[in-house]
PDB file of C-alpha atoms in Angstrom:
ATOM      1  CA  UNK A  29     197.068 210.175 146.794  1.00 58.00           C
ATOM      2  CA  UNK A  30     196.347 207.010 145.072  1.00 67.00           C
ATOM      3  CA  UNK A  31     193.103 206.904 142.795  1.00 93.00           C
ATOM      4  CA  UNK A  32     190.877 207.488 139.951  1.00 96.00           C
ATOM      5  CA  UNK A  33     190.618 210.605 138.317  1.00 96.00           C
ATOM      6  CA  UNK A  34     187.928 211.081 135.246  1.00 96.00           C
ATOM      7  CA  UNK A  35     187.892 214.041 133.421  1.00 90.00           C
ATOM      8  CA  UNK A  36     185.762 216.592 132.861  1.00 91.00           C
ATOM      9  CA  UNK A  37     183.338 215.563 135.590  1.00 93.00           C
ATOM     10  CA  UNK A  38     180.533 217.604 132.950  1.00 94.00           C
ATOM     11  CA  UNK A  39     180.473 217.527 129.242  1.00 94.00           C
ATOM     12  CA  UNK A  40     178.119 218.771 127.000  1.00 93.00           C
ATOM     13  CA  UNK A  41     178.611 217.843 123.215  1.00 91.00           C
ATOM     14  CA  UNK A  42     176.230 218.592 120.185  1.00 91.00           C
ATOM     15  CA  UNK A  43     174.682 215.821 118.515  1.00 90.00           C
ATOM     16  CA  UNK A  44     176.937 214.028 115.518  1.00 90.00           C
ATOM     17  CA  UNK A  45     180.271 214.737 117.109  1.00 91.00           C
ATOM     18  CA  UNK A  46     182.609 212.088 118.427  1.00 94.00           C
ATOM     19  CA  UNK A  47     183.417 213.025 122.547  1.00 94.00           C
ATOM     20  CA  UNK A  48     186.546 211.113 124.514  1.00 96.00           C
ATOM     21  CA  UNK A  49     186.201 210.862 128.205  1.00 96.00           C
ATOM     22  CA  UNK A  50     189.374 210.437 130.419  1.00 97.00           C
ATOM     23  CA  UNK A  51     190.431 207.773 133.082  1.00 97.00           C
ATOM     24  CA  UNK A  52     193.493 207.765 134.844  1.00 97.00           C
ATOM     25  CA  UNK A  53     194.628 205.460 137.654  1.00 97.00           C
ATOM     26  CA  UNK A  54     197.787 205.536 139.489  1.00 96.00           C
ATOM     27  CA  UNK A  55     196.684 202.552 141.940  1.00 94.00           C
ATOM     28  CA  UNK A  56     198.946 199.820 139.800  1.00 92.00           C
ATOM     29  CA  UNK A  57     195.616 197.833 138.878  1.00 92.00           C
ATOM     30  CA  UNK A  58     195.930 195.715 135.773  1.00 90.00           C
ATOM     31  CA  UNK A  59     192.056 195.823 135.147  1.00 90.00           C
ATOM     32  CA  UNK A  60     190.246 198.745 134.070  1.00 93.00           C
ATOM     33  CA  UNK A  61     186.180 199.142 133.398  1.00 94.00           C
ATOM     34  CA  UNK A  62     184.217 201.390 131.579  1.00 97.00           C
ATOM     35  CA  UNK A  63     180.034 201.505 132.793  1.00 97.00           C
ATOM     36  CA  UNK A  64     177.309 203.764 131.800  1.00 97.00           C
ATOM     37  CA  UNK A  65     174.901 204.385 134.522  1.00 95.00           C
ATOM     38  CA  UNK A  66     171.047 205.280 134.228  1.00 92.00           C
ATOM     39  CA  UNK A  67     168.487 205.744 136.238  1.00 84.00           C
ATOM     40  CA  UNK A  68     166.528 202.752 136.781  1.00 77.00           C
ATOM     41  CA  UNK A  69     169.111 200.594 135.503  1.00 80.00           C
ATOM     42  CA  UNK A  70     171.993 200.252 137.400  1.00 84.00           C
ATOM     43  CA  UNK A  71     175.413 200.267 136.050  1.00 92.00           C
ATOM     44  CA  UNK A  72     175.734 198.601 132.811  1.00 93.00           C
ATOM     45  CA  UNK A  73     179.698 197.246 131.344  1.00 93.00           C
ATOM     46  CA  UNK A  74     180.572 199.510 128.340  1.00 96.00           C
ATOM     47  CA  UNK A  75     184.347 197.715 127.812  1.00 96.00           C
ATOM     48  CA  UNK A  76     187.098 196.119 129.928  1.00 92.00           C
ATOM     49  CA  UNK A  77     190.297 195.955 129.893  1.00 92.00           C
ATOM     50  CA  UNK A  78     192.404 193.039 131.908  1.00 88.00           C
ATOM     51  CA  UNK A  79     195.802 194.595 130.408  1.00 89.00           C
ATOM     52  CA  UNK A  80     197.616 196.556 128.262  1.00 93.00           C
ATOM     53  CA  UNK A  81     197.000 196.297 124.250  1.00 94.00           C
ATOM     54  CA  UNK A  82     193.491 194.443 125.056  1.00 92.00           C
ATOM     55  CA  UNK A  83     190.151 194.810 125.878  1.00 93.00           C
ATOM     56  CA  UNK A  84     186.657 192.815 126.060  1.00 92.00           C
ATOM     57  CA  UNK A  85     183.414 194.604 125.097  1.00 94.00           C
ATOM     58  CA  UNK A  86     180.729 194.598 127.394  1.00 92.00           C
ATOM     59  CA  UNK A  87     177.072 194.479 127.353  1.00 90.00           C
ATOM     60  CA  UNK A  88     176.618 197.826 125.857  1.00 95.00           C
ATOM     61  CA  UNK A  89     179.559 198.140 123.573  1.00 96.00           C
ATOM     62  CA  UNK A  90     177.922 199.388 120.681  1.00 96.00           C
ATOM     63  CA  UNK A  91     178.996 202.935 119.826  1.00 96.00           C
ATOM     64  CA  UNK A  92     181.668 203.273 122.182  1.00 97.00           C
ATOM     65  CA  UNK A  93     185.137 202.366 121.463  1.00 97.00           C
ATOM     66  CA  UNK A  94     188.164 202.465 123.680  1.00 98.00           C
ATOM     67  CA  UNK A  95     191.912 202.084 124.100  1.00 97.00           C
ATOM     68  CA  UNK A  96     194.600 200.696 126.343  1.00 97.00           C
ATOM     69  CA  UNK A  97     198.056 201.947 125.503  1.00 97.00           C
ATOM     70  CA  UNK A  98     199.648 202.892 128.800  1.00 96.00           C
ATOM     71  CA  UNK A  99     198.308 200.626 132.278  1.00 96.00           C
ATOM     72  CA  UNK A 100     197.425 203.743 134.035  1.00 97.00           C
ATOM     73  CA  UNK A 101     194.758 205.018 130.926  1.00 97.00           C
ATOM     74  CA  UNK A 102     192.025 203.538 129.356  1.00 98.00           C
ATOM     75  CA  UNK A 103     189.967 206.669 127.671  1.00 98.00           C
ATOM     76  CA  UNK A 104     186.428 205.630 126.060  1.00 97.00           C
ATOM     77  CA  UNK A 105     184.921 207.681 123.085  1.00 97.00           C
ATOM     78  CA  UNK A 106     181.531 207.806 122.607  1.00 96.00           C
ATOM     79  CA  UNK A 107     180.986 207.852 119.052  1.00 94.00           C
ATOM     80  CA  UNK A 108     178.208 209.296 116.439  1.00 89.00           C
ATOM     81  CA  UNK A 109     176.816 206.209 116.188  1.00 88.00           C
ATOM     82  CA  UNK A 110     175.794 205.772 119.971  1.00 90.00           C
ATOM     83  CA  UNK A 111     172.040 206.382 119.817  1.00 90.00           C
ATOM     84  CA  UNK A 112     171.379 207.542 123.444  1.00 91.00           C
ATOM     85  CA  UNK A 113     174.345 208.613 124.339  1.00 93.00           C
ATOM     86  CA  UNK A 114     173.802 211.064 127.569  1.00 95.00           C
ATOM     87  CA  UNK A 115     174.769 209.468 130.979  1.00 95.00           C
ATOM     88  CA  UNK A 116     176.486 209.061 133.510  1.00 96.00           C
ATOM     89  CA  UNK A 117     179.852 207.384 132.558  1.00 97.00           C
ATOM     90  CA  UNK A 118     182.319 205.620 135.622  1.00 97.00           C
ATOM     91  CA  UNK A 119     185.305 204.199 134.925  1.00 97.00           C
ATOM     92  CA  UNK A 120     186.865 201.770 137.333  1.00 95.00           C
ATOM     93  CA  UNK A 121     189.525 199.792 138.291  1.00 94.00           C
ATOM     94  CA  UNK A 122     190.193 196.538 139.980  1.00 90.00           C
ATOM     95  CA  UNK A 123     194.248 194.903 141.039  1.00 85.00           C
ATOM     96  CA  UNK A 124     193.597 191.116 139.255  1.00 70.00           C
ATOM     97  CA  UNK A 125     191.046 190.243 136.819  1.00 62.00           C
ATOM     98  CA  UNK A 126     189.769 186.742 137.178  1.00 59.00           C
ATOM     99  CA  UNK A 127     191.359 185.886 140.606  1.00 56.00           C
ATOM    100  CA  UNK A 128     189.982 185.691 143.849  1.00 50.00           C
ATOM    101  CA  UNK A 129     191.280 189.230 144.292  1.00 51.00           C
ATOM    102  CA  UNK A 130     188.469 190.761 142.677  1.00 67.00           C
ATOM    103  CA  UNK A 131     185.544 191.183 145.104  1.00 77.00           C
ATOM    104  CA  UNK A 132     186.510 195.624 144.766  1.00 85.00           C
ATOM    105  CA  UNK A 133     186.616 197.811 141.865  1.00 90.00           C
ATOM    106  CA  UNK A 134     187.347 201.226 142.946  1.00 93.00           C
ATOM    107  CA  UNK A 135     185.971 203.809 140.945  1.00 96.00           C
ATOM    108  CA  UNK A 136     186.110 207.450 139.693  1.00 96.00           C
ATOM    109  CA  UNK A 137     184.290 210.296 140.349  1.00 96.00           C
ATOM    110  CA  UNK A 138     182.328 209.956 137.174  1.00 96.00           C
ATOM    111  CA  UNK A 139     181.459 212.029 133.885  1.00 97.00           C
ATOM    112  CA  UNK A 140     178.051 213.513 133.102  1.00 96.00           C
ATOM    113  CA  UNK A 141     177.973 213.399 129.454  1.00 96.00           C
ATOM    114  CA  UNK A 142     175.072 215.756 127.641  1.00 95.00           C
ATOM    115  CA  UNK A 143     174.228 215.102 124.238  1.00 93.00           C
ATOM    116  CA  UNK A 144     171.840 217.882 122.533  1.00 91.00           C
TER     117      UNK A 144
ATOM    118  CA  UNK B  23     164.958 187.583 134.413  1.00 71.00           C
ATOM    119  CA  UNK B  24     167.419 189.821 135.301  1.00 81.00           C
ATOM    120  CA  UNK B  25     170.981 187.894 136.667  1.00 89.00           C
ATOM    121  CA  UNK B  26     170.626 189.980 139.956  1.00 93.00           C
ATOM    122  CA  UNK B  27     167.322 192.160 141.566  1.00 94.00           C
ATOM    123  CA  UNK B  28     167.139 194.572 143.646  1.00 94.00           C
ATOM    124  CA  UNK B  29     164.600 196.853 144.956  1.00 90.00           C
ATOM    125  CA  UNK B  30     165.212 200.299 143.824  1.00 87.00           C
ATOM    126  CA  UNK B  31     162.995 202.299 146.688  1.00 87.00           C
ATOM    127  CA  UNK B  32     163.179 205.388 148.012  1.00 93.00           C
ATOM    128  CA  UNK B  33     163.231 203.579 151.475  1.00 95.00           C
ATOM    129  CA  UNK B  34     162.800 206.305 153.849  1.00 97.00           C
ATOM    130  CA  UNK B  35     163.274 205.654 157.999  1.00 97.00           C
ATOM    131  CA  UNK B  36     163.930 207.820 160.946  1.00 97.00           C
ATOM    132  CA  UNK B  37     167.706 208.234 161.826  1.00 97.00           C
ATOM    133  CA  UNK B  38     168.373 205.466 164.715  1.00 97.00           C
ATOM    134  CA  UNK B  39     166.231 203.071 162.766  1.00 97.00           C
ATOM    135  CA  UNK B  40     167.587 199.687 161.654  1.00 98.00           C
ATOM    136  CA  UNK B  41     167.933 199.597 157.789  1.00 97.00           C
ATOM    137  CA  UNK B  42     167.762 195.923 155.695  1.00 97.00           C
ATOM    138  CA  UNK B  43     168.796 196.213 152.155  1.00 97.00           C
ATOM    139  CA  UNK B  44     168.528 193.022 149.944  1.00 97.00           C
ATOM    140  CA  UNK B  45     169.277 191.471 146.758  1.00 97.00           C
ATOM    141  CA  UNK B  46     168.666 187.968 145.174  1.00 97.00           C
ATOM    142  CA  UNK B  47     170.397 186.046 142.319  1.00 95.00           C
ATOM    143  CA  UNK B  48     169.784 183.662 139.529  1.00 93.00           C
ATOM    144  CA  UNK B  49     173.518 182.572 139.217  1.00 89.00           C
ATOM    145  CA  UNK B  50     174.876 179.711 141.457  1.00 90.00           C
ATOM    146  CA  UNK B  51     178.347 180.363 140.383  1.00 88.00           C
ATOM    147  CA  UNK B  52     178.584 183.689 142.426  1.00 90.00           C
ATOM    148  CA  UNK B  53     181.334 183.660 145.135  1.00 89.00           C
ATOM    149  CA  UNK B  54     182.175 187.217 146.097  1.00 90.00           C
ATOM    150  CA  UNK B  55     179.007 189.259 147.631  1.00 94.00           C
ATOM    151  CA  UNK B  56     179.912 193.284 147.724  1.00 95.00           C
ATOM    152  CA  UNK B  57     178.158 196.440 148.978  1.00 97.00           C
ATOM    153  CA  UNK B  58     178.747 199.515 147.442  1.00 97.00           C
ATOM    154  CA  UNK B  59     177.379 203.128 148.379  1.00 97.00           C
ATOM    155  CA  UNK B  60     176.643 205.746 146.163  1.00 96.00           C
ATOM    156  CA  UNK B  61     176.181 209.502 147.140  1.00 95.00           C
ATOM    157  CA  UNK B  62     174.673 211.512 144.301  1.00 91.00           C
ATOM    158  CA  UNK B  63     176.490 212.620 141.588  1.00 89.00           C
ATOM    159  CA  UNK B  64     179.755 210.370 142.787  1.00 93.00           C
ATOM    160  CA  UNK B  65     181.261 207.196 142.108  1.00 95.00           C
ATOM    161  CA  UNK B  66     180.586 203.853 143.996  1.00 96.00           C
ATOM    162  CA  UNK B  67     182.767 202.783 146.825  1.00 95.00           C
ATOM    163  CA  UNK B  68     183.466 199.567 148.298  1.00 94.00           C
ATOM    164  CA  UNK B  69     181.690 199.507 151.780  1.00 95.00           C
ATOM    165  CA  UNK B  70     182.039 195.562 152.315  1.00 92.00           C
ATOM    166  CA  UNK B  71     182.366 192.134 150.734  1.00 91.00           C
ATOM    167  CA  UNK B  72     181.663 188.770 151.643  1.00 91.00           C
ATOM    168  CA  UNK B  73     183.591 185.873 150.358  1.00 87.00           C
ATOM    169  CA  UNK B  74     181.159 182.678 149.916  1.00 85.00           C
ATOM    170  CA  UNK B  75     178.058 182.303 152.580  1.00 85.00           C
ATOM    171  CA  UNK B  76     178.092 184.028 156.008  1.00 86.00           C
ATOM    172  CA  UNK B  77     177.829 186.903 158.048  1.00 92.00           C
ATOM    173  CA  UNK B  78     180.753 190.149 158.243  1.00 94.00           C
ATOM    174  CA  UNK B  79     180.631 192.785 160.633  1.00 95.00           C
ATOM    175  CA  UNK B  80     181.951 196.762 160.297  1.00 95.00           C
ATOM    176  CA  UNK B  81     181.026 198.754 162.937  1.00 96.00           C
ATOM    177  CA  UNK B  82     177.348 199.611 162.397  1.00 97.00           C
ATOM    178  CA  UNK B  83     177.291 197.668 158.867  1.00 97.00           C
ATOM    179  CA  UNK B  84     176.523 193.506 158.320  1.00 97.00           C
ATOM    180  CA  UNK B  85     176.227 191.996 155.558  1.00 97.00           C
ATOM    181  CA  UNK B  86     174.689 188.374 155.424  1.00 96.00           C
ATOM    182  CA  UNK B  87     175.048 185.940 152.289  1.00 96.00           C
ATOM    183  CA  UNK B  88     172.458 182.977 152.488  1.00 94.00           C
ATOM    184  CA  UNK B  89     173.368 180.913 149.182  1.00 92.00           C
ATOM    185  CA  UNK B  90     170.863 178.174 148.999  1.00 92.00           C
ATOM    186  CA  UNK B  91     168.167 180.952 148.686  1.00 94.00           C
ATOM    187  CA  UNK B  92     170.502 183.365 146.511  1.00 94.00           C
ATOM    188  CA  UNK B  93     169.638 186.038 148.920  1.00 95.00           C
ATOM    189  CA  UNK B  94     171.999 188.764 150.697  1.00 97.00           C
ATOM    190  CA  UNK B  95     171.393 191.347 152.859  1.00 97.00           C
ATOM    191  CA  UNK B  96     173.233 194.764 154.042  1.00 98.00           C
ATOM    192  CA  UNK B  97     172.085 195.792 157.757  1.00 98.00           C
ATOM    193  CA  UNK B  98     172.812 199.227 158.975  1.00 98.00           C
ATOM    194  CA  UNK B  99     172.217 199.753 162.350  1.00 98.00           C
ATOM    195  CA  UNK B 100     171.753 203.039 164.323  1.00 98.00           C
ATOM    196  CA  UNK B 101     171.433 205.021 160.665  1.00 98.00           C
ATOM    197  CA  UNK B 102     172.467 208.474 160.663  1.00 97.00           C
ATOM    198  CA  UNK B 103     171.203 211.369 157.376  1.00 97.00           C
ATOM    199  CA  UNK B 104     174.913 210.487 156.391  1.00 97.00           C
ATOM    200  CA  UNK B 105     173.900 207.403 155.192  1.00 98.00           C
ATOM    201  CA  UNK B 106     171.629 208.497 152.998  1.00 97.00           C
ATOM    202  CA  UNK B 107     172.826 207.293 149.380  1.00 97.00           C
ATOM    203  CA  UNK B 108     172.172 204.818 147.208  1.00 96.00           C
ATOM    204  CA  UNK B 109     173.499 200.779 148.333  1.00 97.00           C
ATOM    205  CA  UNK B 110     174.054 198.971 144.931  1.00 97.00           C
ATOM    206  CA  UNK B 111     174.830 194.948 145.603  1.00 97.00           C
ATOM    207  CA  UNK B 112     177.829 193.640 143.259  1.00 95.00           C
ATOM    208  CA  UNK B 113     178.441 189.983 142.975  1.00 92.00           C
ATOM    209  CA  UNK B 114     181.452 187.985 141.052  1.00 89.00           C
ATOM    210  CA  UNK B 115     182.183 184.716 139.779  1.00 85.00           C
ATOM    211  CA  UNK B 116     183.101 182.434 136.870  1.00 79.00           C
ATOM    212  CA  UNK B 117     180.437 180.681 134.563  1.00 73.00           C
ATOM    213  CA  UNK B 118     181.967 178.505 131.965  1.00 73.00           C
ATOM    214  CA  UNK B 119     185.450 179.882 131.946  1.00 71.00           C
ATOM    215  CA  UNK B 120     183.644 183.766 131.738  1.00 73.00           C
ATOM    216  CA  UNK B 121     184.248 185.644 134.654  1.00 76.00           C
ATOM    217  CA  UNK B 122     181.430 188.496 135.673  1.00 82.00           C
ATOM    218  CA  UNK B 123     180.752 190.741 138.289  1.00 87.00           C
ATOM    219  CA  UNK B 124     177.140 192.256 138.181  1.00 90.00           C
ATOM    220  CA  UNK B 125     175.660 195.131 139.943  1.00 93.00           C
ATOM    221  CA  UNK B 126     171.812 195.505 141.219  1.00 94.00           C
ATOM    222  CA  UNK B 127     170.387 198.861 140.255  1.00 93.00           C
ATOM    223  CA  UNK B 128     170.979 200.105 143.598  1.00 95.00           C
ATOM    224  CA  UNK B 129     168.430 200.988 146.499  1.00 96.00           C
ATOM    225  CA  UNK B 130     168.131 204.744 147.317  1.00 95.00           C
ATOM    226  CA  UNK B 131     167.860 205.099 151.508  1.00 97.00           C
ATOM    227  CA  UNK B 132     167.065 208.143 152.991  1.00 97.00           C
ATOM    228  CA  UNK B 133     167.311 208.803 156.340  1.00 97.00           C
ATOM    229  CA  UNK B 134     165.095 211.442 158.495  1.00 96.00           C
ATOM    230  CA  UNK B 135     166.667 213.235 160.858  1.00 94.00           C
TER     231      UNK B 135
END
């Protein structure tokens, strides 16, 4: 089965501490998104990566920082410094950045991150 | 103002009722129009794009682009309770050599059976 897979789908972390939250694709895309989602305001771009060794920061990058070693993974940590940190966090994925291939992104399942 | 607006509801109809969801835009440089739907606690998935201005037609799903008043529209006819969920408009293009692709905050529909 070709997808998305996001691990844990809950997480609950204590205030302070540093959390990492998986994404794995094994759909061959070369574009990979991070976006927090909260009520009322839609879903909002974290960081994206177009391919491997680089990434853009979004509109909220600010106490997040990721990585993109391998194609298939592109994990996101949510540091100390994020001041509002619980969410909902979707990663996605998309074949071509920038081309007129990208009308889809196909997502994950999600992570429910609590901070307390 | 926000690049892209859409009502956030609850819209609430009676199952067989025709459903219009709608977005407008700010950005002229949009090309791609998407729908996504959203059932709680998931991820989005794709349910239809439109390339440019038009009309597009899946089974009980249309969605209609009308670019000079940077307005599109999802219709879902016949609506069943399984299309209750929340329909999030997406939109891409390039601005000045930046490419974006911007969600709405999504529209939750129920439907009454």
């Amino acid at each position: 089965d070709g997808g998305i897979t996001q691990s844990p789908k809950y997480l609950f972390r204590k205030e302070g501490q540093n959390v990492t939250l998986s994404c794995e694709q094994n759909l061959n895309h070369d574009a990979m998104y991070w976006y927090r989602q909260d009520p009322g305001q839609g879903l909002r771009l974290i960081y994206y990566s177009q391919i491997v060794n680089d990434f853009q920061k979004g509109d909220i990058a600010e106490g997040y920082s990721v990585s993109r070693e391998k194609k298939e993974s592109f994990p996101l940590t949510v540091t100390s410094a994020q001041k509002n940190p619980t969410a909902f966090y979707l990663c996605a994925s998309s074949p071509a950045p920038g081309t007129a291939l990208t009308y889809e992104q196909y997502f994950g399942p999600g992570t429910r991150l609590t901070v307390t | 103002q926000k690049e892209v607006e859409q009502d956030p509801g609850p819209l609430s109809v009676p199952e067989g009722a025709i459903v219009s969801l709608n977005c407008t835009y700010s950005n002229s440089a949009f090309q791609y129009f998407m729908w996504y739907r959203q059932y709680s606690r998931k991820g989005p998935e794709l349910l239809m794009y439109t390339y440019s201005s038009g009309n597009k037609e899946d089974g009980r799903f249309t969605a209609q682009v009308d670019k000079s008043s940077k307005y599109i529209s999802l219709f879902i006819r016949d609506s069943q309770p399984s299309d209750s969920a929340t329909y999030l408009c997406a939109m891409s293009g390039a601005t000045s050599g930046t490419y974006k692709y911007i969600f709405g905050t999504g529209t939750r529909l129920k439907v009454l059976a």
